[in-house]
Coordinates of C-alpha atoms in Angstrom, one line a residue:
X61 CA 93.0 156.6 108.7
X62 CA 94.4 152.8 109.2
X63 CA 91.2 152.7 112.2
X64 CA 88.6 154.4 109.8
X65 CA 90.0 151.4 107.0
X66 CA 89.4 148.9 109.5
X67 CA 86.0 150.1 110.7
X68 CA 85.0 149.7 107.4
X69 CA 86.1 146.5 106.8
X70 CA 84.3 145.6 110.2
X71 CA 81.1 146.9 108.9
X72 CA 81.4 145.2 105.3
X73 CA 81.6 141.6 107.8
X74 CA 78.7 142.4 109.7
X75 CA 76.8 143.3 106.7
X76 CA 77.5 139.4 105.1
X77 CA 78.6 137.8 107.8
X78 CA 80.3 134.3 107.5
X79 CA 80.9 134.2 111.4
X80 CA 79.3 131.3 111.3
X81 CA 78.9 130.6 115.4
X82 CA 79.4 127.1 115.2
X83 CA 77.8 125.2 118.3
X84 CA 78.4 121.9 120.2
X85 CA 76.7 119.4 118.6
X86 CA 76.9 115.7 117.4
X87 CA 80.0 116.3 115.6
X88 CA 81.9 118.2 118.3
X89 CA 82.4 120.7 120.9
X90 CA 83.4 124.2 120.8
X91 CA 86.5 125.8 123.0
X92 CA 87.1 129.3 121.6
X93 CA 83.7 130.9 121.1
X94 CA 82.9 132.3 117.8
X95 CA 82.2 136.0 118.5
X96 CA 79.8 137.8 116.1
X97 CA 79.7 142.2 116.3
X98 CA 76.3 141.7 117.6
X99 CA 77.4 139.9 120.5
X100 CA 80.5 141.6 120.9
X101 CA 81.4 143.8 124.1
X102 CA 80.9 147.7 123.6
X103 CA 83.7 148.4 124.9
X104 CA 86.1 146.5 121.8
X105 CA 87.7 148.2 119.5
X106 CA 86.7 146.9 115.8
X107 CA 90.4 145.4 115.5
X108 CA 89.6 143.4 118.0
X109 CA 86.7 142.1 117.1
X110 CA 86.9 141.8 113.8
X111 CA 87.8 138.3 112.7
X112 CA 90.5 136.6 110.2
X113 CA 89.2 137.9 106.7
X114 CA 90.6 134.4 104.7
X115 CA 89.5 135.5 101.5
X116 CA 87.7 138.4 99.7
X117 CA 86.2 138.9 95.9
X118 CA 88.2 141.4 95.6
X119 CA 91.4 139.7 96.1
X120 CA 92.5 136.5 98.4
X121 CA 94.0 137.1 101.3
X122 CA 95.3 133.2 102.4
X123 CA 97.0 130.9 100.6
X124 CA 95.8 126.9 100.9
X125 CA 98.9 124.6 102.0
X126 CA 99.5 121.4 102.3
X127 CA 102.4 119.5 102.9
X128 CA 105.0 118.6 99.5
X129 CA 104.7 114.8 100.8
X130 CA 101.0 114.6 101.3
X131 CA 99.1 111.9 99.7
X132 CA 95.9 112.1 96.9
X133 CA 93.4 112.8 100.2
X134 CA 95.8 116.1 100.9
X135 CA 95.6 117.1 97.6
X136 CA 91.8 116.4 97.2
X137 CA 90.6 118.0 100.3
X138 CA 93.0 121.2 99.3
X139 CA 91.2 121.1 95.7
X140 CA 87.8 120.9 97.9
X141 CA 88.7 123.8 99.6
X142 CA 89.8 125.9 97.0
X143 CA 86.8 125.2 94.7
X144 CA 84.4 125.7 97.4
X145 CA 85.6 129.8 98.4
X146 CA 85.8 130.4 94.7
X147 CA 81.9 129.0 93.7
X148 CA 81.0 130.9 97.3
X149 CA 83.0 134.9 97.1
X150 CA 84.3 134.7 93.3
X151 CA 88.1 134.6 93.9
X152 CA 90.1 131.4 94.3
X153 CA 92.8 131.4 96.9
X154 CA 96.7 130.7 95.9
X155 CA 97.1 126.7 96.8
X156 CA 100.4 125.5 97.4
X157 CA 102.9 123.0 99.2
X158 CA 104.6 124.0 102.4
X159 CA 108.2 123.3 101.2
X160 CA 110.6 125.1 101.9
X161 CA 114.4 125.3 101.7
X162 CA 115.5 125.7 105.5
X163 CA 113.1 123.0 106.7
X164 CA 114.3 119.3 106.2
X165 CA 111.8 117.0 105.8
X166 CA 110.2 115.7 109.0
X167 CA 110.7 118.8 110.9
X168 CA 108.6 121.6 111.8
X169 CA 109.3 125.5 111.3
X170 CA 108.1 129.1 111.8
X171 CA 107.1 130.7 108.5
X172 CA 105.6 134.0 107.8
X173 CA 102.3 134.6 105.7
X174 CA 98.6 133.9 105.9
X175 CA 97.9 131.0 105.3
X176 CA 95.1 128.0 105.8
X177 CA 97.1 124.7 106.7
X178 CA 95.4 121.6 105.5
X179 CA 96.6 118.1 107.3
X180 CA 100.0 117.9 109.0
X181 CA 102.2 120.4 107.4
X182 CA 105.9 121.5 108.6
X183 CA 104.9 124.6 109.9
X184 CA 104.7 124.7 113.8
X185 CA 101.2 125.4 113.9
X186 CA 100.2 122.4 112.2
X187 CA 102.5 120.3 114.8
X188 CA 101.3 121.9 117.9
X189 CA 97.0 121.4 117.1
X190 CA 97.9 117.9 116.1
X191 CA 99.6 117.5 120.1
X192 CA 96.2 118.5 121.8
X193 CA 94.1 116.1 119.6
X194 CA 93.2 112.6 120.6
X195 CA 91.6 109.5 118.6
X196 CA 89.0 110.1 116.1
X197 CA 89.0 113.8 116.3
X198 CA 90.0 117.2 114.4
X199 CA 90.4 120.8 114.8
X200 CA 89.7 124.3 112.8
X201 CA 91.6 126.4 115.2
X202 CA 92.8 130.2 114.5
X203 CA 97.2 130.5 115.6
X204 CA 98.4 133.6 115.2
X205 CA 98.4 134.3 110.9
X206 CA 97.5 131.0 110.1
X207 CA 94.2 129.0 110.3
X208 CA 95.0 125.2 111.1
X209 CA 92.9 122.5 109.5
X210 CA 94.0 119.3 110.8
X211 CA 93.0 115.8 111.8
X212 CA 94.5 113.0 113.5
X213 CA 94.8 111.0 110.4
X214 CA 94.3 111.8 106.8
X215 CA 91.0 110.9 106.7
X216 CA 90.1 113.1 109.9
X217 CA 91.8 116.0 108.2
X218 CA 89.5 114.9 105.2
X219 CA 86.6 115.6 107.8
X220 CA 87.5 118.4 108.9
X221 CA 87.7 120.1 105.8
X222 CA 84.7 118.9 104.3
X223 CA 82.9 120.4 107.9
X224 CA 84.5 123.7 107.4
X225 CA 83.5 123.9 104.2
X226 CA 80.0 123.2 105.3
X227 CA 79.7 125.2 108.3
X228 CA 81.4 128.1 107.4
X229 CA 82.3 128.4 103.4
X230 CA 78.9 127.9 102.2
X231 CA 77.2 130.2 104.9
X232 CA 79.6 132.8 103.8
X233 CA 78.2 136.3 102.1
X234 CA 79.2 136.7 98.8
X235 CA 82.0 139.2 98.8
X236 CA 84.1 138.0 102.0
X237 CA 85.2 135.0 104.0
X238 CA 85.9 135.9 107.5
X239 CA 85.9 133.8 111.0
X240 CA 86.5 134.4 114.4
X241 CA 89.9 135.0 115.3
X242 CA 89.5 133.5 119.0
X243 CA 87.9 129.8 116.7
X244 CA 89.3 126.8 118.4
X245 CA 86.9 124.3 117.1
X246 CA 86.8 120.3 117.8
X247 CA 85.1 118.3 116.6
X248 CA 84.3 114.1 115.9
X249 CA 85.6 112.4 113.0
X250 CA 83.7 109.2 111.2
X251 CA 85.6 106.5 112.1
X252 CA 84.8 105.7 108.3
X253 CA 87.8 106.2 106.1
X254 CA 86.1 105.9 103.0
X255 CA 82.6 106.7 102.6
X256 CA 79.6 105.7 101.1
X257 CA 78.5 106.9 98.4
X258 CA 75.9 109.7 98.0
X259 CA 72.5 108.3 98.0
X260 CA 73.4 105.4 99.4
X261 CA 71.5 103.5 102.1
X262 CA 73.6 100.5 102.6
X263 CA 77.2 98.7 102.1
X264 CA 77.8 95.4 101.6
X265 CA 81.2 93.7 101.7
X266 CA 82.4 90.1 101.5
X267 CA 85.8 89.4 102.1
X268 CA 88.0 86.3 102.6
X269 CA 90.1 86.3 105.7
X270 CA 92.0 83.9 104.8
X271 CA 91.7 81.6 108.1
X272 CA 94.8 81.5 110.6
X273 CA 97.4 80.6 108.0
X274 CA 99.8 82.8 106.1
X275 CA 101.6 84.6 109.0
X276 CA 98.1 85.2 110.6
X277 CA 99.4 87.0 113.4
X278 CA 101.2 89.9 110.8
X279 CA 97.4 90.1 109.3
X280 CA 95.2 89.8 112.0
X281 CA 95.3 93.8 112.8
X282 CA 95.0 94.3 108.8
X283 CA 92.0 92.7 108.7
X284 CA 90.3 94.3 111.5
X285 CA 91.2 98.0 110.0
X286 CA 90.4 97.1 106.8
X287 CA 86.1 96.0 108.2
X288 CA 86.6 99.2 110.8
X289 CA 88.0 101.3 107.7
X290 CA 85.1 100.8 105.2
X291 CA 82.5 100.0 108.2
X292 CA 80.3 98.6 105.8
X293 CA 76.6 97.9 107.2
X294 CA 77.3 94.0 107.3
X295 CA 80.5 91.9 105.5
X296 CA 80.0 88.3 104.6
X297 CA 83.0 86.6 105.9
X298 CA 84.9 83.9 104.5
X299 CA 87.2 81.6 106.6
X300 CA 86.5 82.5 109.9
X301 CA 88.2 79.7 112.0
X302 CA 87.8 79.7 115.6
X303 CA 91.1 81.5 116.2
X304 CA 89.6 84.3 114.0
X305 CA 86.7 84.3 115.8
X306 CA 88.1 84.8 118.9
X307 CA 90.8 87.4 118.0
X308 CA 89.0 89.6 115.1
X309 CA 85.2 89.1 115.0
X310 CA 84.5 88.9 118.8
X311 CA 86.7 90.8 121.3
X312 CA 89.3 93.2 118.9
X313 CA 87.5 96.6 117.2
X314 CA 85.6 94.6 115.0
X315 CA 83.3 93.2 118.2
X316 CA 82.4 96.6 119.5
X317 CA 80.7 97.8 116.5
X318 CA 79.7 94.6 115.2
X319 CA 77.2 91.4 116.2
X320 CA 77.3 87.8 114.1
X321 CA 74.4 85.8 112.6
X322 CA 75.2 82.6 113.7
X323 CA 78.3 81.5 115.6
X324 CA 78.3 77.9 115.2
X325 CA 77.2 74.8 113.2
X326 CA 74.1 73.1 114.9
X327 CA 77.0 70.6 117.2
X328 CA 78.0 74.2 118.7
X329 CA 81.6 72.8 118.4
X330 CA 82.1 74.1 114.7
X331 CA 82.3 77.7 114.3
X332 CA 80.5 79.2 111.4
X333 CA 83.6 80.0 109.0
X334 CA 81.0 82.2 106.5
X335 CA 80.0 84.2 109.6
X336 CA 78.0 87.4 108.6
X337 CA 78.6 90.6 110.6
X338 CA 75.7 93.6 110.4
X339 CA 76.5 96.7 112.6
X340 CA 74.7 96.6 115.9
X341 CA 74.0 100.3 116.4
X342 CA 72.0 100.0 112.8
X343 CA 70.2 96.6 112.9
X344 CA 68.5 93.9 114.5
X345 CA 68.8 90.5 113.3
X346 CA 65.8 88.6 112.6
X347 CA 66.6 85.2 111.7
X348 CA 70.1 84.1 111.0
X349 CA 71.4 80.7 110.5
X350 CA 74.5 78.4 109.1
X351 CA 74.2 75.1 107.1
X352 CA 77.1 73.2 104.8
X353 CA 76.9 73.4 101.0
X354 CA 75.5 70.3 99.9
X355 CA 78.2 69.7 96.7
X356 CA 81.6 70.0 98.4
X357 CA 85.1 67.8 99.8
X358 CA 83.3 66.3 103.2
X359 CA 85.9 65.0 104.4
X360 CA 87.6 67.3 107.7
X361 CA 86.6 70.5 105.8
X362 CA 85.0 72.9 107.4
X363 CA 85.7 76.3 105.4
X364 CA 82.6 75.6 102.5
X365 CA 79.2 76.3 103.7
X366 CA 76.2 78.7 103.9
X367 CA 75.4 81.0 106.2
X368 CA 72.1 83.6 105.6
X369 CA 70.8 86.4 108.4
X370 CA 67.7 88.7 107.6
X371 CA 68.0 92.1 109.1
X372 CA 65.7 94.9 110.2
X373 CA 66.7 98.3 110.4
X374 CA 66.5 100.0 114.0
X375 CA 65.6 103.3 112.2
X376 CA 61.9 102.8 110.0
X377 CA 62.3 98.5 110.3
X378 CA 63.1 98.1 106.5
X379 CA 64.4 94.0 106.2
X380 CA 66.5 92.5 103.5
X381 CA 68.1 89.3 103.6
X382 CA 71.8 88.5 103.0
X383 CA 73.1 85.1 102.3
X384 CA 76.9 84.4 102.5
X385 CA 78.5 81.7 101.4
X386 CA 82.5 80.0 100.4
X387 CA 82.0 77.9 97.4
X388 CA 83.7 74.6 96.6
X389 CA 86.9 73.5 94.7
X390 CA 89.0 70.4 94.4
X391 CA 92.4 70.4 95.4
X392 CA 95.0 68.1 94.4
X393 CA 95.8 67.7 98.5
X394 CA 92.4 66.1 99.0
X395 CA 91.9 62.2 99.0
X396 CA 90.3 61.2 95.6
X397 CA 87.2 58.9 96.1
X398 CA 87.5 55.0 94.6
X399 CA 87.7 55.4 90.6
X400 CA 88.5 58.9 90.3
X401 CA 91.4 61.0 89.5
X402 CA 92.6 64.2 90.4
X403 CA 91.2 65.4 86.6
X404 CA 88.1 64.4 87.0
X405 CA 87.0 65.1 90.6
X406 CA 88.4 69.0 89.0
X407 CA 85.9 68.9 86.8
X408 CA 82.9 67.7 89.0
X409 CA 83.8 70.5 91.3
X410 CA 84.5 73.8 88.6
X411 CA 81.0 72.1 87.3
X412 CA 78.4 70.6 88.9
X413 CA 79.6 71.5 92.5
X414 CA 79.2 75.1 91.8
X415 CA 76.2 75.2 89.8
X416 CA 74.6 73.4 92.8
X417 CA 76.3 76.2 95.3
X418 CA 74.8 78.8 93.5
X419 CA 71.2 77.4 93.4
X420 CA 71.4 76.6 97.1
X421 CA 72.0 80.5 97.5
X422 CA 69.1 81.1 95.1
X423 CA 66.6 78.5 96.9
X424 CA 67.8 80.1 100.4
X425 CA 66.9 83.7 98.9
X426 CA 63.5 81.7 97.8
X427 CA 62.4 80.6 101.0
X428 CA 63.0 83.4 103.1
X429 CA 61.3 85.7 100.5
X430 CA 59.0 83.5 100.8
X431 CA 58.6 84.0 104.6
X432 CA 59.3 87.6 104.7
X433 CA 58.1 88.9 101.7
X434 CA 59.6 90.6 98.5
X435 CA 62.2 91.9 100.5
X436 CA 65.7 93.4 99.2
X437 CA 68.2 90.2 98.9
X438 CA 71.9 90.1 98.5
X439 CA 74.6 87.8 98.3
X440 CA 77.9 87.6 99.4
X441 CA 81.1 85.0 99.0
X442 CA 84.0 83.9 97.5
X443 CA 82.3 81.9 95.0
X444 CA 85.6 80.2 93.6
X445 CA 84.3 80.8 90.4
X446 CA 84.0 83.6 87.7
X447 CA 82.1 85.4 85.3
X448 CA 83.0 83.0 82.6
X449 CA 82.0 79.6 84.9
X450 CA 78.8 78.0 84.2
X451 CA 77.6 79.2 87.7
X452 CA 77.9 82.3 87.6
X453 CA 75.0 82.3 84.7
X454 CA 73.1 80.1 87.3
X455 CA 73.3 83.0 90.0
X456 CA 71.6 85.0 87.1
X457 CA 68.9 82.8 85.9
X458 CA 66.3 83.9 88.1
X459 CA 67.3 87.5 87.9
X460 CA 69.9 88.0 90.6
X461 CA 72.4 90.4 89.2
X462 CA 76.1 91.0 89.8
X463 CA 76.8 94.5 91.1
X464 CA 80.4 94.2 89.1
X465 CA 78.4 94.3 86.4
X466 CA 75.7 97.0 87.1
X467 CA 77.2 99.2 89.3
X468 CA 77.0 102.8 88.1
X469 CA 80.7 103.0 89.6
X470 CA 82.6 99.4 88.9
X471 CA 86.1 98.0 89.3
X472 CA 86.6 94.9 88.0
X473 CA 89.3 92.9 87.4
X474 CA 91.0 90.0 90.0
X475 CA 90.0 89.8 93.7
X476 CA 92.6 87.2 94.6
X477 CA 96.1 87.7 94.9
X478 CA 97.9 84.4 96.1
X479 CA 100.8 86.4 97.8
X480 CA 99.7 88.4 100.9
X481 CA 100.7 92.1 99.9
X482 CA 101.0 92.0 96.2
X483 CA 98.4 93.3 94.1
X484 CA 96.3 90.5 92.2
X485 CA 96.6 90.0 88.3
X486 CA 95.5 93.3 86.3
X487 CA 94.1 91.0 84.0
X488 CA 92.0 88.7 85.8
X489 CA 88.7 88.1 87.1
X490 CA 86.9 88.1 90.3
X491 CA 85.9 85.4 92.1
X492 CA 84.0 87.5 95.0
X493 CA 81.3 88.4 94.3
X494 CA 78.0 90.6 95.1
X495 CA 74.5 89.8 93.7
X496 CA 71.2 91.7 94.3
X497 CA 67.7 91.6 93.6
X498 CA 67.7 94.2 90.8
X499 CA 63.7 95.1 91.3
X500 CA 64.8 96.1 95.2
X501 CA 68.3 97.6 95.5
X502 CA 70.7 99.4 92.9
X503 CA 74.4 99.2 92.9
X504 CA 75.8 102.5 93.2
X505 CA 79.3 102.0 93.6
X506 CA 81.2 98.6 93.2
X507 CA 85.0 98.7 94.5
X508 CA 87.7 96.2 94.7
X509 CA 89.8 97.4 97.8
X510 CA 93.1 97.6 97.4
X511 CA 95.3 99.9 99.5
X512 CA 98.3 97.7 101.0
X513 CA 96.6 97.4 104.6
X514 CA 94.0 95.7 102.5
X515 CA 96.4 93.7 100.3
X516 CA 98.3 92.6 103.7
X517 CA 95.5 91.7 105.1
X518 CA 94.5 88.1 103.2
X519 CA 95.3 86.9 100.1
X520 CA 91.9 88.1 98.9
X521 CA 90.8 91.7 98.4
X522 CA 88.0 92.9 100.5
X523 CA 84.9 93.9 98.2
X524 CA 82.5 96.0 98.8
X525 CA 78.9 97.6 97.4
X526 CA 77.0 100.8 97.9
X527 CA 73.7 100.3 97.1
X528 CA 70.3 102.1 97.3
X529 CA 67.4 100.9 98.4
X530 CA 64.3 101.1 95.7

């Protein structure tokens, strides 16, 4: 009877088969073959061939768990799951935590039960896929009753479960969910941790580095994961000095994926602190240069100028420009010039200094529209100023808009935080900024960044835009 049951059950799979025979490909290779009744030896019995039934619409069969002490991703990609082989067969799996009383925390165990593992769980399963993967990669991978889902990070686990989902949820039939029992897939994960939003064409970030200073050498590695993490197409960088330079943007992570505008200042002795940086593998630059904002403190201060690239895209040669810049301010450590004070040389920087920053961006955008046509423009920077200063109305006066403002997605608030690791004001208002040519591009998604790799990383948030090309 049990044989005659399980024929059956191998007839119903054949009939809707979700044995989806998932090939090598650009986002992996395959180890353990995915092995479908038609290509199955004669000579198996249907136990054999037959293939982990997950979940049916009759009744589930695995329950989803993820570790107690996972983070929102774990949770997420769980609810992902779940949602996914209930829209697909009609029946939503149990989802749970894998806590349990005789395994302490930080240990691994052997626990009985069906189940689908999401991310690194205590159950041995989960520890023993996670051995046999290296960088940037995940596995799907059948063990005994449970069906491993695991990356080598959070975000790779997030991968994984998203191509499952893909490649073998949503091919399913309607009244079963079944896969190889032999599946030992691996595959590539994006070396993007967070990613960009759907419809999308490009990000844009600009973020402050914050030079050399502030215990650079406990940042330095913050700031490279933080550019690596997002991977936006290009980041307009802010106080690049030539240490940064040589330890970040050229020779860590950062250089491999990434290519400059324009290193240095036209004596080749002064590197370009508002360095832009456009992903190689995507662009070509076609013009890029560096020049010093004409209203700033001249004197041995090299941290405020202008720096502007215009790129093509490798894949159909769409260009757009992007000019970066790091506005001025008066400090109190400065010498004051004969007849002023400290008061007033304050007020000639928060006023006409940065109105005259922010129409040197605009008549930068102007001529090399002019050259290139109505292509899309952007702008990048920590302005020094905010919504409320007179400049930033300049920025607007000729139609640029602020993607804070007009994203569909926006979080606003304070960018700078003074204190390296703490979070900036709740109440308080950017100063870094991201304008576009509204009649070209549309902000999707407008994001402050603040995980504490991010927060450690400067005493400025990274920023960054999704936008969509018009």
């Amino acid at each position: 009877m049990k044989k005659l049951m399980m024929f059956t059950a191998w007839l119903l799979i054949a009939a809707t088969l979700l044995l989806c025979g998932c090939t090598s490909g650009d986002s992996g290779t395959e180890d353990g073959a995915v092995t479908t009744p038609a290509d199955a030896d004669v000579t198996q019995s249907p136990e054999e061939v037959m293939s982990f039934v997950l979940a049916t619409g009759d009744g589930s069969e695995f329950s989803i768990t993820r570790s107690e002490y996972g983070n929102e991703l774990m949770t997420t990609a769980s609810l992902d799951l779940r949602k996914a082989i209930e829209a697909k067969i009609g029946n939503a799996p149990e989802l749970k935590t894998d806590w349990e009383k005789d395994i302490p925390r930080n240990s691994y165990g052997e626990v009985a039960g069906k189940e689908i593992l999401i991310g690194n769980t205590n159950r041995v399963e989960s520890r023993d896929a996670l051995a046999e993967l290296e960088a940037e990669s995940f596995t799907i991978k059948c063990m005994g009753e449970k069906l491993v889902i695991i990356g080598v990070d959070d975000y790779a686990t997030q991968n994984a479960v998203d191509y499952f989902i893909e490649n073998y949820v949503n091919t399913a039939g309607e009244d079963v969910l079944a896969i190889s029992a032999d599946l030992n897939y691996v595959g590539h994960a994006s070396i993007q941790k967070i990613e960009v939003a759907e419809g999308a064409d490009l990000r844009i970030m600009t973020f402050n580095i914050a030079g050399s200073t502030k215990e650079y050498d406990d940042r330095k590695e913050h700031i490279s994961t933080a550019i690596i993490d997002y991977l936006p197409d290009v980041v307009g960088i802010q106080e690049a000095n030539k240490t940064c330079h040589s330890q970040i943007l050229s020779t860590s992570v950062v250089g491999e994926y990434y290519a400059m505008n324009h290193p240095t200042h036209r004596n080749t002795s002064t590197v370009n602190y508002t360095v832009i940086l456009y992903l190689k593998s995507k662009y070509k630059q076609v013009e890029g240069g560096v020049e010093w904002l004409n209203s700033r403190y001249k004197l041995n201060n090299y941290t405020k100028s202008l720096s502007w690239t215009v790129l093509e895209r490798l894949s159909d040669g769409k260009r757009f420009i992007v000019v970066n810049m790091h506005g001025a301010l008066w400090l109190e450590t400065y010498k004051l010039p004969a007849g002023e004070t400290h008061a007033s040389m304050k007020e000639k920087a928060n006023s006409e200094w940065k109105k005259d920053n922010a129409q040197q961006m605009i008549d930068k955008i102007a001529e090399l529209q002019n050259k290139y046509g109505n292509i899309p423009a952007f702008t990048t920077g920590d302005y020094n100023f905010n919504s409320n200063n007179a400049a930033y109305r300049v920025m607007q006066s000729t139609g640029l808009k602020s993607a804070q403002d007009t994203a569909a997605s926006a979080v606003k608030g304070a960018s700078y935080h003074s204190n390296v690791g703490a979070q900036p004001d709740a109440g308080g208002l950017a100063i870094d900024h991201i304008f576009y040519t509204p009649d070209t591009a549309t902000p999707l998604v407008h994001f402050i960044c603040k995980r504490p790799s991010d927060l450690a990383a400067s005493d400025h948030c990274p920023v960054y835009t999704d936008f969509a090309l018009n």
